[in-house]
Short mmCIF file of C-alpha atoms in Angstrom, two decimals:
data_model
loop_
_atom_site.label_atom_id
_atom_site.label_comp_id
_atom_site.label_asym_id
_atom_site.label_seq_id
_atom_site.Cartn_x
_atom_site.Cartn_y
_atom_site.Cartn_z
CA MET A 288 216.98 30.05 38.85
CA ASP A 289 213.73 28.67 40.20
CA ASN A 290 211.42 30.55 42.56
CA ARG A 291 212.77 28.81 45.66
CA GLN A 292 216.25 30.23 45.09
CA ALA A 293 214.88 33.74 44.53
CA ILE A 294 212.81 33.58 47.73
CA GLY A 295 215.73 32.13 49.67
CA SER A 296 218.05 34.95 48.59
CA TRP A 297 215.43 37.54 49.50
CA LEU A 298 214.90 36.04 52.96
CA SER A 299 218.62 35.52 53.56
CA GLY A 300 219.49 39.17 53.06
CA PRO A 301 222.27 41.01 51.27
CA ARG A 302 225.12 39.29 53.12
CA ALA A 303 224.05 35.83 51.97
CA ALA A 304 223.53 37.08 48.43
CA ALA A 305 227.01 38.62 48.38
CA GLU A 306 228.52 35.42 49.79
CA ASP A 307 226.74 33.43 47.07
CA MET A 308 228.48 35.67 44.52
CA GLY A 309 231.88 34.91 46.05
CA ALA A 310 232.40 37.69 48.62
CA ASP A 311 234.29 36.58 51.73
CA PHE A 312 233.35 38.51 54.88
CA GLY A 313 235.11 36.15 57.27
CA HIS A 314 233.55 35.17 60.58
CA ARG A 315 231.74 37.57 62.86
CA GLY A 316 234.25 39.36 65.04
CA GLU A 317 237.22 38.71 62.77
CA ARG A 318 237.75 42.46 62.22
CA LEU A 319 237.92 42.84 66.01
CA GLY A 320 240.45 40.04 66.39
CA LEU A 321 237.99 37.66 68.06
CA PRO A 322 237.92 33.90 67.50
CA ALA A 323 235.25 32.29 65.30
CA GLU A 324 233.99 29.96 68.04
CA GLY A 325 234.33 29.24 71.73
CA PRO A 326 235.18 31.58 74.61
CA GLY A 327 235.80 35.15 73.53
CA SER A 328 233.86 34.84 70.28
CA ILE A 329 230.91 37.07 69.37
CA ALA A 330 227.81 36.07 71.33
CA PRO A 331 225.04 34.62 69.18
CA LEU A 332 221.90 36.68 68.70
CA GLY A 333 219.60 34.05 70.22
CA ARG A 334 221.50 33.95 73.50
CA ARG A 335 221.68 37.74 73.68
CA PHE A 336 217.94 38.00 73.10
CA CYS A 337 217.17 35.36 75.75
CA ALA A 338 219.45 37.15 78.23
CA LEU A 339 217.58 40.38 77.54
CA LEU A 340 214.25 38.65 78.17
CA ILE A 341 215.51 37.23 81.47
CA ASP A 342 216.77 40.65 82.58
CA TRP A 343 213.55 42.34 81.51
CA GLY A 344 211.47 39.77 83.41
CA VAL A 345 213.49 40.35 86.58
CA CYS A 346 213.09 44.13 86.20
CA VAL A 347 209.34 43.86 85.64
CA LEU A 348 208.99 41.72 88.77
CA ILE A 349 211.05 44.18 90.82
CA ALA A 350 209.03 47.14 89.56
CA TYR A 351 205.75 45.28 90.13
CA GLY A 352 206.59 44.20 93.65
CA LEU A 353 208.55 47.15 94.99
CA ILE A 354 207.66 50.28 93.03
CA THR A 355 204.15 50.21 91.59
CA GLY A 356 202.31 48.67 94.51
CA ARG A 357 201.41 45.54 92.53
CA ASP A 358 199.74 47.42 89.68
CA TRP A 359 200.57 45.68 86.38
CA SER A 360 199.34 48.60 84.27
CA ALA A 361 201.84 50.98 85.86
CA THR A 362 204.86 48.67 85.65
CA GLY A 363 206.30 49.65 82.22
CA ASN A 364 208.26 52.84 82.90
CA PRO A 365 209.46 51.86 86.38
CA ALA A 366 210.65 48.54 84.94
CA LEU A 367 212.62 50.45 82.29
CA LEU A 368 214.24 52.55 85.03
CA VAL A 369 215.08 49.40 87.02
CA PHE A 370 216.53 47.89 83.81
CA LEU A 371 218.74 50.95 83.28
CA VAL A 372 220.03 50.81 86.86
CA LEU A 373 220.56 47.04 86.64
CA ALA A 374 222.49 47.34 83.38
CA VAL A 375 224.73 50.17 84.60
CA LEU A 376 225.51 48.52 87.93
CA THR A 377 226.07 44.97 86.74
CA VAL A 378 227.81 45.59 83.41
CA GLY A 379 229.88 48.33 85.04
CA THR A 380 231.09 46.08 87.85
CA VAL A 381 231.13 42.43 86.75
CA GLY A 382 230.71 42.83 82.99
CA SER A 383 227.37 41.07 82.61
CA THR A 384 223.77 41.31 83.71
CA PRO A 385 222.16 38.36 85.53
CA GLY A 386 220.61 37.13 82.26
CA LYS A 387 223.93 37.35 80.43
CA ARG A 388 225.70 35.53 83.25
CA LEU A 389 223.12 32.71 83.21
CA LEU A 390 223.63 32.26 79.46
CA GLY A 391 227.42 32.55 79.54
CA LEU A 392 227.83 36.02 78.02
CA ARG A 393 229.88 39.06 78.93
CA VAL A 394 230.23 42.65 77.71
CA VAL A 395 233.80 43.77 77.09
CA GLY A 396 235.50 46.65 75.33
CA GLU A 397 236.69 46.27 71.74
CA ASN A 398 240.20 45.84 73.12
CA GLY A 399 239.05 43.01 75.39
CA GLY A 400 239.19 45.01 78.63
CA ARG A 401 236.44 46.23 80.91
CA LEU A 402 234.20 49.11 79.97
CA GLY A 403 234.54 52.36 81.87
CA LEU A 404 231.55 53.85 83.66
CA GLY A 405 230.90 56.44 80.94
CA ARG A 406 230.80 53.84 78.18
CA VAL A 407 228.53 51.60 80.28
CA VAL A 408 226.10 54.47 80.85
CA VAL A 409 226.05 55.36 77.12
CA ARG A 410 225.50 51.72 76.18
CA SER A 411 222.73 51.23 78.75
CA VAL A 412 220.84 54.42 77.85
CA LEU A 413 220.98 53.54 74.14
CA LEU A 414 219.81 50.00 74.92
CA CYS A 415 216.81 51.43 76.81
CA LEU A 416 215.91 53.47 73.71
CA ALA A 417 215.61 50.11 71.87
CA VAL A 418 216.11 51.44 68.31
CA PRO A 419 219.94 51.51 68.46
CA ALA A 420 219.90 47.87 69.61
CA LEU A 421 217.92 46.90 66.50
CA ILE A 422 220.53 48.24 64.06
CA TRP A 423 223.43 45.80 63.62
CA ASP A 424 226.74 45.80 61.80
CA ARG A 425 228.22 42.81 60.00
CA ASP A 426 229.85 41.60 63.21
CA GLY A 427 226.41 41.34 64.82
CA ARG A 428 226.96 44.27 67.17
CA GLY A 429 224.10 46.66 67.83
CA LEU A 430 224.52 50.39 67.39
CA HIS A 431 224.51 50.76 71.19
CA ASP A 432 227.57 48.48 71.37
CA ARG A 433 229.31 50.23 68.47
CA LEU A 434 228.90 53.68 70.00
CA ALA A 435 230.12 52.43 73.39
CA ARG A 436 232.97 50.52 71.68
CA ALA A 437 231.73 47.31 73.33
CA VAL A 438 231.33 43.68 72.28
CA GLN A 439 229.18 40.91 73.74
CA VAL A 440 231.22 37.72 73.87
CA ARG A 441 230.87 34.16 75.12
CA ILE A 442 232.49 33.38 78.45
#
């Protein structure tokens, strides 16, 4: 093995190393009964991240213009509160935030149905804490989605 292969396996992570040794994990979402591609499949990380940035930008603008009296330095916590309210209201009613809707994503329950209000609140609060959203399982779901028994899928 040359150095490029060793560096590539280190950067690729344990999943890629296990797959190189012959392990078959299947596609993301297979354990949940979701298709590999197309509508209903697990939403890709890049789209989810972009949707989060869009939603955060909207919340910062709302907090800046309506709550903090146009003071950028005081916008952080009010924007987080606006984000929590936005997430609970939009995911709880239509299944997606404005950013998710723009990028063709939706939040559904593991069974494919809508999330109840309690699960939406748990998911949104954990998402606002940020750390649970940074811990993923092999299906690409964050800890906030796992605990709320939710999945982000393509529309």
